[in-house]
mmCIF file with all atom_site columns, C-alpha atoms in Angstrom:
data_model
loop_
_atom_site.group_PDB
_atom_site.id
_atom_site.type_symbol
_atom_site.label_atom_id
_atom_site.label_alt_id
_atom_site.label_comp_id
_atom_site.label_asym_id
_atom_site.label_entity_id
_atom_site.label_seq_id
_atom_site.pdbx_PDB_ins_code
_atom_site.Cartn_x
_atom_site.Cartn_y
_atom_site.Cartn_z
_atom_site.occupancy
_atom_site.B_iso_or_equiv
_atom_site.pdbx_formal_charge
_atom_site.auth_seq_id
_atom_site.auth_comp_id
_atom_site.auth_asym_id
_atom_site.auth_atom_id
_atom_site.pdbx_PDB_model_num
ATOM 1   C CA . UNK A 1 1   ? 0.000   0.000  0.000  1.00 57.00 ? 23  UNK A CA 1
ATOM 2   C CA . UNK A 1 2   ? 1.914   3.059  -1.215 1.00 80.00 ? 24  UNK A CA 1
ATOM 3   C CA . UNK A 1 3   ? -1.139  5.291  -1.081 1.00 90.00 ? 25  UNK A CA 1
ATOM 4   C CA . UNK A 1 4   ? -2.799  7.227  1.671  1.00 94.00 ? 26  UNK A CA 1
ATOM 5   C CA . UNK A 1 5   ? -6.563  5.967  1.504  1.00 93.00 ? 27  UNK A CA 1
ATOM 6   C CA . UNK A 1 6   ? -8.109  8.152  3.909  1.00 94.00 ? 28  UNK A CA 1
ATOM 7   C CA . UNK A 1 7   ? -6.678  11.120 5.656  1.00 96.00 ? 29  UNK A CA 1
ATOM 8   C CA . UNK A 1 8   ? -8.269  12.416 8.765  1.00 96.00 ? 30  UNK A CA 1
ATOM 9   C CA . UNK A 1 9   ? -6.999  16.211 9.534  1.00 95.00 ? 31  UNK A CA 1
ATOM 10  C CA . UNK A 1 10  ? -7.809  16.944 13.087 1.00 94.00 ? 32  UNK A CA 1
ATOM 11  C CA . UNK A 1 11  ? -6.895  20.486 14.912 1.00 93.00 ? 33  UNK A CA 1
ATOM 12  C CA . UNK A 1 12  ? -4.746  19.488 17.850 1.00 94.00 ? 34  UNK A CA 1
ATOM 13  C CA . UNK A 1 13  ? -2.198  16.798 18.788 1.00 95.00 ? 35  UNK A CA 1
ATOM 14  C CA . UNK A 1 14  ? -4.528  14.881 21.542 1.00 94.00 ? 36  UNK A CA 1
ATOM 15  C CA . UNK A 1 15  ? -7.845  14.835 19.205 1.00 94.00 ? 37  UNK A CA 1
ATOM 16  C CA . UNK A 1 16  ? -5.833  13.211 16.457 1.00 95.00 ? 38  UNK A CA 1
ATOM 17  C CA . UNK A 1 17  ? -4.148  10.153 18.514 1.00 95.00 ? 39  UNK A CA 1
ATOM 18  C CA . UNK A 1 18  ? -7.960  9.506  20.327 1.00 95.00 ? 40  UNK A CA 1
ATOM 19  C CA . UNK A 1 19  ? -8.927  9.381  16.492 1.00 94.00 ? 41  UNK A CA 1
ATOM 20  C CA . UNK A 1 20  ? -5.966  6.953  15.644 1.00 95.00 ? 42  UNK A CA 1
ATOM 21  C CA . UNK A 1 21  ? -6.626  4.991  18.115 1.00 95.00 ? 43  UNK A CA 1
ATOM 22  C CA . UNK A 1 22  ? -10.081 4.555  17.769 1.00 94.00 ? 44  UNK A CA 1
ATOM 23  C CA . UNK A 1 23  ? -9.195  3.843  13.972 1.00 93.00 ? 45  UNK A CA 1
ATOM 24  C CA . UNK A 1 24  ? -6.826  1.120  15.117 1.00 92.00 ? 46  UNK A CA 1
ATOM 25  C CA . UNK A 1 25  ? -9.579  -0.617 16.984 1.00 92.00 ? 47  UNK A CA 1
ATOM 26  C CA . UNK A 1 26  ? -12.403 0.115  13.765 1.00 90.00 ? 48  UNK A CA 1
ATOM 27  C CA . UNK A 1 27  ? -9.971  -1.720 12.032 1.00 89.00 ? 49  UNK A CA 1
ATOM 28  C CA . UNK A 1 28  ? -8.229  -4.314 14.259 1.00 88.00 ? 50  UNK A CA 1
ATOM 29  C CA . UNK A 1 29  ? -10.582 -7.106 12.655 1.00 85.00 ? 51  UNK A CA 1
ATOM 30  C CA . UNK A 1 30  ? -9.323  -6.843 9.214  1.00 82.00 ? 52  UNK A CA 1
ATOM 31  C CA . UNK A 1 31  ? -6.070  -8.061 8.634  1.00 81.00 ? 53  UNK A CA 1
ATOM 32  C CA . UNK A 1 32  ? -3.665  -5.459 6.877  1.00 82.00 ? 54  UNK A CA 1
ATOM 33  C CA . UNK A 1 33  ? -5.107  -2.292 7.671  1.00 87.00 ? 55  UNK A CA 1
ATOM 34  C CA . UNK A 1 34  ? -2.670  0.457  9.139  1.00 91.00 ? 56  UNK A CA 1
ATOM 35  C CA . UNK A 1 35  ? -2.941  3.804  10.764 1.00 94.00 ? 57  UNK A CA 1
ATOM 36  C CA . UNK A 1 36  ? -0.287  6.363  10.837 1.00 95.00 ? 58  UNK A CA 1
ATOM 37  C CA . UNK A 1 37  ? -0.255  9.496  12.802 1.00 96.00 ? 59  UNK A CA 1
ATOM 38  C CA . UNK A 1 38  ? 1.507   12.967 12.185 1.00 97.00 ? 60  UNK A CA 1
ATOM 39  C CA . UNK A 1 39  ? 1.345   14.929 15.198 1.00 96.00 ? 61  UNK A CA 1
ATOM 40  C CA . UNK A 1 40  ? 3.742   17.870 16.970 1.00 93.00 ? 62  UNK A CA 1
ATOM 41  C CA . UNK A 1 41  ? 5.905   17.065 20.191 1.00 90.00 ? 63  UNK A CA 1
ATOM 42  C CA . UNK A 1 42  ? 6.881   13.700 18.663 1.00 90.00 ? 64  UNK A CA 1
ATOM 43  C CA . UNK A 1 43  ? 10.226  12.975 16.879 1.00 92.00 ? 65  UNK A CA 1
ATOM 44  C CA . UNK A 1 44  ? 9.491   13.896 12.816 1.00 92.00 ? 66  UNK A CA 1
ATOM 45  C CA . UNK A 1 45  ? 12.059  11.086 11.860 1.00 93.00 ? 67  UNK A CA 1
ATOM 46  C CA . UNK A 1 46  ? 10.316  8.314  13.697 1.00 93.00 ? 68  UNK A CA 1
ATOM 47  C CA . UNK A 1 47  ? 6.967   9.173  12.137 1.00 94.00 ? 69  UNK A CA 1
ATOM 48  C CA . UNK A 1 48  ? 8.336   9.612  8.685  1.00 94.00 ? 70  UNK A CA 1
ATOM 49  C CA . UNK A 1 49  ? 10.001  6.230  8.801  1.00 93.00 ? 71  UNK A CA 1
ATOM 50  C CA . UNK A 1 50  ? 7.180   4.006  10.468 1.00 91.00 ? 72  UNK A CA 1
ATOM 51  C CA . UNK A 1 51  ? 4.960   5.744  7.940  1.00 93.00 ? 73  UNK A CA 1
ATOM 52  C CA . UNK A 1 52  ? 7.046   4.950  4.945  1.00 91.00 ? 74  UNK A CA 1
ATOM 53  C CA . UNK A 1 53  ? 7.636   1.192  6.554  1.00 89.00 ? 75  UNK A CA 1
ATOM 54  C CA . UNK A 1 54  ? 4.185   0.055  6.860  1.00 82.00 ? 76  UNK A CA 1
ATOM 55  C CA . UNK A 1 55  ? 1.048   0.420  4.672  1.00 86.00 ? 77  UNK A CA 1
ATOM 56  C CA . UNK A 1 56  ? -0.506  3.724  4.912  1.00 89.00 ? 78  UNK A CA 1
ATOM 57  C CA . UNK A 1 57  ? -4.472  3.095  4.599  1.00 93.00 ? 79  UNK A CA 1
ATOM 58  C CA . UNK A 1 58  ? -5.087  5.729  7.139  1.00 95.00 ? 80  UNK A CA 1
ATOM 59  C CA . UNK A 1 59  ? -3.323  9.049  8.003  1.00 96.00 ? 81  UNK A CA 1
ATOM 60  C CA . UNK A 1 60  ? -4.359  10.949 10.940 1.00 97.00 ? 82  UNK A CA 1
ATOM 61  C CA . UNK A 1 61  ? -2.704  14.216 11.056 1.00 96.00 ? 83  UNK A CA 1
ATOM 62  C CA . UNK A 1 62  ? -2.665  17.532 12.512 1.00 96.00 ? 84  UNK A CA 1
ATOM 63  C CA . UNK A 1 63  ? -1.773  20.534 9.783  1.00 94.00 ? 85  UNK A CA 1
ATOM 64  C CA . UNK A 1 64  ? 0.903   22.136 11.019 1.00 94.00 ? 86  UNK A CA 1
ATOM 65  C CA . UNK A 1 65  ? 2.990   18.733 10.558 1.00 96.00 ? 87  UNK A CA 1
ATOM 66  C CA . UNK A 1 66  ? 1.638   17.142 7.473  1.00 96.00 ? 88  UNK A CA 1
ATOM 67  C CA . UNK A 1 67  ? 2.084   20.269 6.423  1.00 95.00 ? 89  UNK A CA 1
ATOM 68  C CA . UNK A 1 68  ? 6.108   20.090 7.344  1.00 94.00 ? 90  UNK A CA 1
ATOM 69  C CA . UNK A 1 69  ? 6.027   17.163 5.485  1.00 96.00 ? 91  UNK A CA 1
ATOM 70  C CA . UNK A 1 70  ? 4.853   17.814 2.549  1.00 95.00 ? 92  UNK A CA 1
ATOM 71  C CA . UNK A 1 71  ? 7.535   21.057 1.762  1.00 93.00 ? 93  UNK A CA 1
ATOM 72  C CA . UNK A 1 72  ? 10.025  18.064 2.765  1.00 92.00 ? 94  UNK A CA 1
ATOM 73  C CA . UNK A 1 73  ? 9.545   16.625 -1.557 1.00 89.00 ? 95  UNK A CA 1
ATOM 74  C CA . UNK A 1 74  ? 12.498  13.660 -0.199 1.00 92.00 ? 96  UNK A CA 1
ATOM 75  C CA . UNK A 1 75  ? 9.396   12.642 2.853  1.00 94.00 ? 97  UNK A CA 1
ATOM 76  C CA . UNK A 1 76  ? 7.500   11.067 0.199  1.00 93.00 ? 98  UNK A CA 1
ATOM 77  C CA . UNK A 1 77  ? 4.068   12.030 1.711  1.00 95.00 ? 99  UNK A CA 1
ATOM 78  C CA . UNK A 1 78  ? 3.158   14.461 -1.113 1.00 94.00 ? 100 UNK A CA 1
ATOM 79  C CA . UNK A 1 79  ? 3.249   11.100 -3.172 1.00 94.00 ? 101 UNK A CA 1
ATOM 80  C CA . UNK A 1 80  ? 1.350   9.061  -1.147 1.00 94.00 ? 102 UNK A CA 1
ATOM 81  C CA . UNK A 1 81  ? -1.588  11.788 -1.242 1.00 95.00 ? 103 UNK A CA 1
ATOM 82  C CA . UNK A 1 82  ? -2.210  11.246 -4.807 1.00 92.00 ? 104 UNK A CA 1
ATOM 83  C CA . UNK A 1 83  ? -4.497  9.136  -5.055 1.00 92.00 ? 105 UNK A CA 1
ATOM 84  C CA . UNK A 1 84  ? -6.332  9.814  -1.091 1.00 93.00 ? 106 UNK A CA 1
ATOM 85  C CA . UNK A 1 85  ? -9.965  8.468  -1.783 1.00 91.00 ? 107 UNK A CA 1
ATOM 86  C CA . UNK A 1 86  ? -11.268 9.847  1.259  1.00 91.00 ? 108 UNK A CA 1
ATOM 87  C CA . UNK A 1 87  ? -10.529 13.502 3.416  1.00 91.00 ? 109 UNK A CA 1
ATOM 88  C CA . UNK A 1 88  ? -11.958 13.823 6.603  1.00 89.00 ? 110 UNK A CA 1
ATOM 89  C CA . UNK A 1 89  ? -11.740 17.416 8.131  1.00 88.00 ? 111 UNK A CA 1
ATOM 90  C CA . UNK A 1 90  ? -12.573 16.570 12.187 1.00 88.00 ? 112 UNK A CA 1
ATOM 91  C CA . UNK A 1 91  ? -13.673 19.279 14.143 1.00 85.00 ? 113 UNK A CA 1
ATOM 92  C CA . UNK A 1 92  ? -13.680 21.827 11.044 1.00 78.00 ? 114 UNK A CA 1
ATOM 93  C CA . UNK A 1 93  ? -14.680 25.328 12.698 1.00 79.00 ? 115 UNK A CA 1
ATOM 94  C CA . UNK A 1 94  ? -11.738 24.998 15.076 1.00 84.00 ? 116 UNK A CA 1
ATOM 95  C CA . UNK A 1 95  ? -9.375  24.373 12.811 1.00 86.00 ? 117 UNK A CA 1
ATOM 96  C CA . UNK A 1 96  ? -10.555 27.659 10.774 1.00 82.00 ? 118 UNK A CA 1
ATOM 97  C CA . UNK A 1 97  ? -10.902 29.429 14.197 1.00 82.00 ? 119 UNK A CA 1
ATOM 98  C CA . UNK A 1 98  ? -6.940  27.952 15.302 1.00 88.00 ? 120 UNK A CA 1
ATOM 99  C CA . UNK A 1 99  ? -5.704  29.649 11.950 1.00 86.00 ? 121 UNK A CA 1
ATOM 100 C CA . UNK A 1 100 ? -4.837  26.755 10.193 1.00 88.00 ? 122 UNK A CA 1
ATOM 101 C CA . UNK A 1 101 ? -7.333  27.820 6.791  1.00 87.00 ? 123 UNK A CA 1
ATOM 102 C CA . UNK A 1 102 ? -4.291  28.530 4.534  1.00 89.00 ? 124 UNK A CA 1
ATOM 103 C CA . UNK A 1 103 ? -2.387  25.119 5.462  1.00 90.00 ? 125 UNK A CA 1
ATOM 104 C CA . UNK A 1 104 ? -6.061  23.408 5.259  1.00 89.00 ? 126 UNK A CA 1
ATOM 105 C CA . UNK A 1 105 ? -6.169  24.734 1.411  1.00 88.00 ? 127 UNK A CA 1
ATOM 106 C CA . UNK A 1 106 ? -2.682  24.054 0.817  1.00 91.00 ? 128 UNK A CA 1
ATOM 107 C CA . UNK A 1 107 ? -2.900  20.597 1.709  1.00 92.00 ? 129 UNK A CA 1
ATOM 108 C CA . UNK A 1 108 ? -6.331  19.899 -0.191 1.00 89.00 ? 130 UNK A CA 1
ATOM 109 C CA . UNK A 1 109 ? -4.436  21.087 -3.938 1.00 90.00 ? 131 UNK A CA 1
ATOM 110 C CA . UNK A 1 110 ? -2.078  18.224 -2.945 1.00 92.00 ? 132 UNK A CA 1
ATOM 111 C CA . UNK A 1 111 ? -4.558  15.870 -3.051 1.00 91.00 ? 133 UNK A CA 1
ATOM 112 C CA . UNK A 1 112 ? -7.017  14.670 -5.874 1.00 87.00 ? 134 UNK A CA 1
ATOM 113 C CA . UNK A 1 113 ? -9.678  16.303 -7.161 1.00 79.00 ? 135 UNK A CA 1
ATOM 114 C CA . UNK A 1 114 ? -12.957 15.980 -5.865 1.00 72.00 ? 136 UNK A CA 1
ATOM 115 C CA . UNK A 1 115 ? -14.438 13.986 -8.873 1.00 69.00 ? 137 UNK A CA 1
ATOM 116 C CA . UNK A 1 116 ? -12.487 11.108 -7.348 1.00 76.00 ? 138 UNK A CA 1
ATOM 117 C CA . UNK A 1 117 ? -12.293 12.214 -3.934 1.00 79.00 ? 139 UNK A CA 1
ATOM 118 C CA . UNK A 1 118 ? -14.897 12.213 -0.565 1.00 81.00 ? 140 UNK A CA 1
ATOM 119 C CA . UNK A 1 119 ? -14.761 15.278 1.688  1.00 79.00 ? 141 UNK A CA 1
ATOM 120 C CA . UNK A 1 120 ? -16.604 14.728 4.891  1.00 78.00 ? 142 UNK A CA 1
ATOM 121 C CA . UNK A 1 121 ? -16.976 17.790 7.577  1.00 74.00 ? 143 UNK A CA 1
ATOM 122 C CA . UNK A 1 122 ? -17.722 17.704 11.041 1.00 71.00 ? 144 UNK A CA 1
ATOM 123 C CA . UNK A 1 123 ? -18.756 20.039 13.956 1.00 64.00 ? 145 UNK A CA 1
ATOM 124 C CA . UNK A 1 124 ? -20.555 23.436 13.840 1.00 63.00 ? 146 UNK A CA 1
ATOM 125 C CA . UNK A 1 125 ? -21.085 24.225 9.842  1.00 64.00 ? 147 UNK A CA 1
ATOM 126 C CA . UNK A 1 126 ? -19.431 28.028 10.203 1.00 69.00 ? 148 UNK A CA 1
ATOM 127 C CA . UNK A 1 127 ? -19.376 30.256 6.965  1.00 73.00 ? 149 UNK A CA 1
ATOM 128 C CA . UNK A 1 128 ? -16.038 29.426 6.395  1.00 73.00 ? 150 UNK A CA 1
ATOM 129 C CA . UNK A 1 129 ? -16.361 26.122 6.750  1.00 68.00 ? 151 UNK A CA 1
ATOM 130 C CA . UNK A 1 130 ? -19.411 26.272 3.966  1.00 71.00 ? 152 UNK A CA 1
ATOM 131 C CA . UNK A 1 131 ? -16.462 28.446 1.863  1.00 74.00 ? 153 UNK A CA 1
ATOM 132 C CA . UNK A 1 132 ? -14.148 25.427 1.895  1.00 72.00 ? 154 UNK A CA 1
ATOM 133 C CA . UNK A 1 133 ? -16.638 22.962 1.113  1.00 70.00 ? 155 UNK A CA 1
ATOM 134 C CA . UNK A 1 134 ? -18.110 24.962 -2.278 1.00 72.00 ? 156 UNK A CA 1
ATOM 135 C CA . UNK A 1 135 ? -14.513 25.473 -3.185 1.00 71.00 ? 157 UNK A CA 1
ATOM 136 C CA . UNK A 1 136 ? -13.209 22.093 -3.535 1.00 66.00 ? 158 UNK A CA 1
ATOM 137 C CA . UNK A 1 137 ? -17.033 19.997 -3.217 1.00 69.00 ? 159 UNK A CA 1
ATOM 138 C CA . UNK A 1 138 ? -17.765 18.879 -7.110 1.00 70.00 ? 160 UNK A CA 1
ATOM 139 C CA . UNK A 1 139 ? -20.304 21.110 -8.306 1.00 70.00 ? 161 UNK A CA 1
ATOM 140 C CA . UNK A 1 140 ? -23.129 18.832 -8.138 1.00 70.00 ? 162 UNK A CA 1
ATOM 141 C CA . UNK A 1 141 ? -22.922 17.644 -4.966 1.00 62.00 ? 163 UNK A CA 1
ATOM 142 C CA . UNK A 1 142 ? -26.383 17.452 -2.807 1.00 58.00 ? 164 UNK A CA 1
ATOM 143 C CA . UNK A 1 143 ? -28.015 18.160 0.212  1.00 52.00 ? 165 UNK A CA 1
ATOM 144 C CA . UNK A 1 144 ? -29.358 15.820 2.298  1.00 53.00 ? 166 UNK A CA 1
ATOM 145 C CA . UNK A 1 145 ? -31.201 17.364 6.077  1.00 53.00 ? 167 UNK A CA 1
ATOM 146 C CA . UNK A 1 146 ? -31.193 15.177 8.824  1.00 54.00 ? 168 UNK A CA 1
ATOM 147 C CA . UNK A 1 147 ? -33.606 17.321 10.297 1.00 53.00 ? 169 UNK A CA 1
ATOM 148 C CA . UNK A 1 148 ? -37.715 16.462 10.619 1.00 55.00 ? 170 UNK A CA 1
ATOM 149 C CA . UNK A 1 149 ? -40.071 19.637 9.756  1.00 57.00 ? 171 UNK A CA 1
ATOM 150 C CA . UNK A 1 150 ? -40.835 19.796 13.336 1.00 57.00 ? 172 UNK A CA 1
ATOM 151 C CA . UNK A 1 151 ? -37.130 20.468 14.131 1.00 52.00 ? 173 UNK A CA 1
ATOM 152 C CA . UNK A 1 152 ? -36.184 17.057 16.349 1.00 49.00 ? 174 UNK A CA 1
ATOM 153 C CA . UNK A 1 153 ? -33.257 15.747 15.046 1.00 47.00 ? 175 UNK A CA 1
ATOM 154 C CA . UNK A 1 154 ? -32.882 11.954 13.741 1.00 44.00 ? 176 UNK A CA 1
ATOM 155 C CA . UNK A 1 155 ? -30.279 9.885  15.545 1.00 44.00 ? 177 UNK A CA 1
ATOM 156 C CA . UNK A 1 156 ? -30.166 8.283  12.519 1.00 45.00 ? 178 UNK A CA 1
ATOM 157 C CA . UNK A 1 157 ? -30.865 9.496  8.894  1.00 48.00 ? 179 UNK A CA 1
ATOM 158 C CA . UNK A 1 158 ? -33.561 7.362  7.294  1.00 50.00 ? 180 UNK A CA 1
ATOM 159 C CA . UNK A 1 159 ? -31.651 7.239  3.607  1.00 49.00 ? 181 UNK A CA 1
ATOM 160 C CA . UNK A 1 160 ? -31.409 4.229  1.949  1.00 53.00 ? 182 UNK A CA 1
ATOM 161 C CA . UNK A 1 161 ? -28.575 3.467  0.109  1.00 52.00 ? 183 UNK A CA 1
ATOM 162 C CA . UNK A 1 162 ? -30.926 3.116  -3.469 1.00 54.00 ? 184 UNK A CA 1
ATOM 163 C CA . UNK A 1 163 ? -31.198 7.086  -2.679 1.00 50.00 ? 185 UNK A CA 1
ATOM 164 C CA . UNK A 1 164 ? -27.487 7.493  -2.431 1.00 48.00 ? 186 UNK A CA 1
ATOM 165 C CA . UNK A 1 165 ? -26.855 5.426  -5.503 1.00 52.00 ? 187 UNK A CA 1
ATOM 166 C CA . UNK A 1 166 ? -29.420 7.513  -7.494 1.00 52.00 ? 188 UNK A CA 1
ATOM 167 C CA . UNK A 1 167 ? -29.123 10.928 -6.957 1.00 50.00 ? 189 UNK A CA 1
ATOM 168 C CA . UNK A 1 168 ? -24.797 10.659 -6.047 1.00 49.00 ? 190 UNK A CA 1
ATOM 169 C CA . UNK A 1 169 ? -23.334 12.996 -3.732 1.00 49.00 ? 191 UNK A CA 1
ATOM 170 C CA . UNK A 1 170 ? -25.053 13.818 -0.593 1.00 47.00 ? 192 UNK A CA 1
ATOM 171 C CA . UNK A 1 171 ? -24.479 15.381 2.993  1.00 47.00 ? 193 UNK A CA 1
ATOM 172 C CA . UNK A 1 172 ? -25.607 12.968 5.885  1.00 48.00 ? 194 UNK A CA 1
ATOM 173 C CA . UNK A 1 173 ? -25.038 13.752 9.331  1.00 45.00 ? 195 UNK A CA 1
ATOM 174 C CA . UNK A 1 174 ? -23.966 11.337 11.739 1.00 46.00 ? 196 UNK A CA 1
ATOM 175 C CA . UNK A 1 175 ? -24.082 13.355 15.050 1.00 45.00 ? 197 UNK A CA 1
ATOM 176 C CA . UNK A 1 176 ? -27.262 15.397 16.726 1.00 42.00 ? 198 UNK A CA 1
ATOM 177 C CA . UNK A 1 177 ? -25.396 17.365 19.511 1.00 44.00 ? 199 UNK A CA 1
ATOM 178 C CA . UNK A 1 178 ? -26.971 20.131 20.699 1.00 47.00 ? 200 UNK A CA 1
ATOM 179 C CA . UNK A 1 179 ? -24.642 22.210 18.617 1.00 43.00 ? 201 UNK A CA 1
ATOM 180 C CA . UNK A 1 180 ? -24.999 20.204 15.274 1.00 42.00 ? 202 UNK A CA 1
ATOM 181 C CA . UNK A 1 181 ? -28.903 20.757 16.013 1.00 42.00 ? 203 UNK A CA 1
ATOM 182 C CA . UNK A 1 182 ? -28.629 23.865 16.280 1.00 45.00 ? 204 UNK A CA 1
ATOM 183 C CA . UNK A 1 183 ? -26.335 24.775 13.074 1.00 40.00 ? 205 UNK A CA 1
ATOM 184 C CA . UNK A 1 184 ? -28.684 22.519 11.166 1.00 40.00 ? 206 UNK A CA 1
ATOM 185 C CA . UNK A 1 185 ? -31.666 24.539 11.872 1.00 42.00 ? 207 UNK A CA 1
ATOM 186 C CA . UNK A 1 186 ? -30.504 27.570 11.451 1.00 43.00 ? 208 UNK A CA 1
ATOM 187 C CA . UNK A 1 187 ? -27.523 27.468 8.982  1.00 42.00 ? 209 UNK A CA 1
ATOM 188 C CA . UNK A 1 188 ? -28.164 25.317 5.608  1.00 45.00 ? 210 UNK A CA 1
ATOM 189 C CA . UNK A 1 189 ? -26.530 22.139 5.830  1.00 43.00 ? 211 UNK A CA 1
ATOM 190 C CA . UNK A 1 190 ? -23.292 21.784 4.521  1.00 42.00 ? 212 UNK A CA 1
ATOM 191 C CA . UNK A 1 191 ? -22.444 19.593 2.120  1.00 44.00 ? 213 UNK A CA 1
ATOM 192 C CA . UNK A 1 192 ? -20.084 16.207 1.537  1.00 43.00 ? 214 UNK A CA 1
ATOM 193 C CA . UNK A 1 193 ? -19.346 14.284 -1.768 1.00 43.00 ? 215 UNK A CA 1
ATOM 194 C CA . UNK A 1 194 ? -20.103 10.834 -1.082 1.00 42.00 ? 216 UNK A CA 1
ATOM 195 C CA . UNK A 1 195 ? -19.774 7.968  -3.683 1.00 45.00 ? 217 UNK A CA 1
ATOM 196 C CA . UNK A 1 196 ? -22.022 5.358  -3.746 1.00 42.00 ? 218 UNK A CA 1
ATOM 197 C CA . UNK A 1 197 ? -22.530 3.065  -0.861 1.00 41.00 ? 219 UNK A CA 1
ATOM 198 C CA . UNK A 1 198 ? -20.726 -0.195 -1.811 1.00 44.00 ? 220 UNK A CA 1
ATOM 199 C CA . UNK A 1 199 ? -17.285 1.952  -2.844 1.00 49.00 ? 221 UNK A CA 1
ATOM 200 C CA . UNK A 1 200 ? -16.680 2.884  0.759  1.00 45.00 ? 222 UNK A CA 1
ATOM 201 C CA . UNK A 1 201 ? -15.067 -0.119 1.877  1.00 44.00 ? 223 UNK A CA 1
ATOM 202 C CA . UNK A 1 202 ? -12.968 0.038  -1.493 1.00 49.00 ? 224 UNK A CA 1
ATOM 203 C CA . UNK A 1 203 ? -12.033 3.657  -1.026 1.00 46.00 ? 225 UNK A CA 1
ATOM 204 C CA . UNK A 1 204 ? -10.899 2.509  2.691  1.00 44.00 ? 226 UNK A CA 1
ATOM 205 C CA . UNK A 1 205 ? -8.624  -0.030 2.074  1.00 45.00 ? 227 UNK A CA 1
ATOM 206 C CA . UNK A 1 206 ? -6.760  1.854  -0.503 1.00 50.00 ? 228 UNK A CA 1
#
């Protein structure tokens, strides 16, 4: 595995390793899988080699050091993110609120283009978050509310996957926290490219 499958950008050094590690045990029951984390405070070299050892189906990362690695062209990380099926941009609004917008846009021209490529968002759906998304979303992407006409949100959204697989790209929410209640009743829901159902596995693994 010479490719990055999915990378998971998250704001600050603890929230990525609880995400690796709760990746590790997603995907403890299928042999081969591998998660690599880029974080601060840890030695660069160590990272950079067990990274380039092993297979490199998931990278968790904070900006600020994928970001180091990437100007580095002899890391070999800007190669790896060629093909990335999957970006996942955890806790978005802080990481537009912590400054880290420009690195957040430098790393996304690194990797494919969204025709090939899922973008998932989550927390509060700010304006600039909403910005991002319409910048590098493809242009026909949809929206899909996981909120009733009375306002109570769904714990979870009653799509079927025939609905994914016939109208493409969608947004689906996955969390109904107070705060993701309120942004989706008063802010229009942001959206997410999303192949169809059956790819995700696929898209996972590579």
């Amino acid at each position: 595995m010479d490719n990055v499958g999915t990378l998971v950008i998250s704001p600050t050094h603890e929230l990525a390793s609880q995400i690796a590690v709760e990746a590790q045990k997603l995907t403890s029951h299928h042999a081969g899988f591998d998660v690599s984390l880029f974080v601060g405070g840890v030695d660069k070299r160590g990272q950079l080699n067990g990274f380039n050892r092993g297979r490199k189906d998931i990278l968790v990362a904070t900006p600020g050091r994928l970001k180091d690695f990437l100007s580095d062209s002899r890391s070999g990380v800007a190669e790896a993110l060629k093909n990335t099926k999957m970006l996942i941009l955890d806790e978005a609004d802080p990481l537009l609120d912590m400054g880290f917008r420009e690195d957040i846009e430098e790393i996304m021209r690194v990797l494919p283009s969204n025709a090939t490529r899922q973008t998932f968002f989550s927390a509060t759906v700010s304006k600039g978050i909403q910005q991002i998304a319409h910048t590098h979303l493809a242009p026909n992407h949809r929206f899909v509310n996981c909120v009733s006409e009375e306002g109570s949100p769904f714990t979870c959204c009653p799509l079927p996957e025939s609905t994914i697989q016939a109208n493409g790209p969608a947004f689906v929410v996955l969390e109904t926290s107070p705060v993701v209640t309120q942004s989706l009743t008063t802010t229009p829901p942001l959206p997410m490219d999303m192949e169809r159902q059956n790819q995700h596995t696929e898209a996972l693994a590579r």
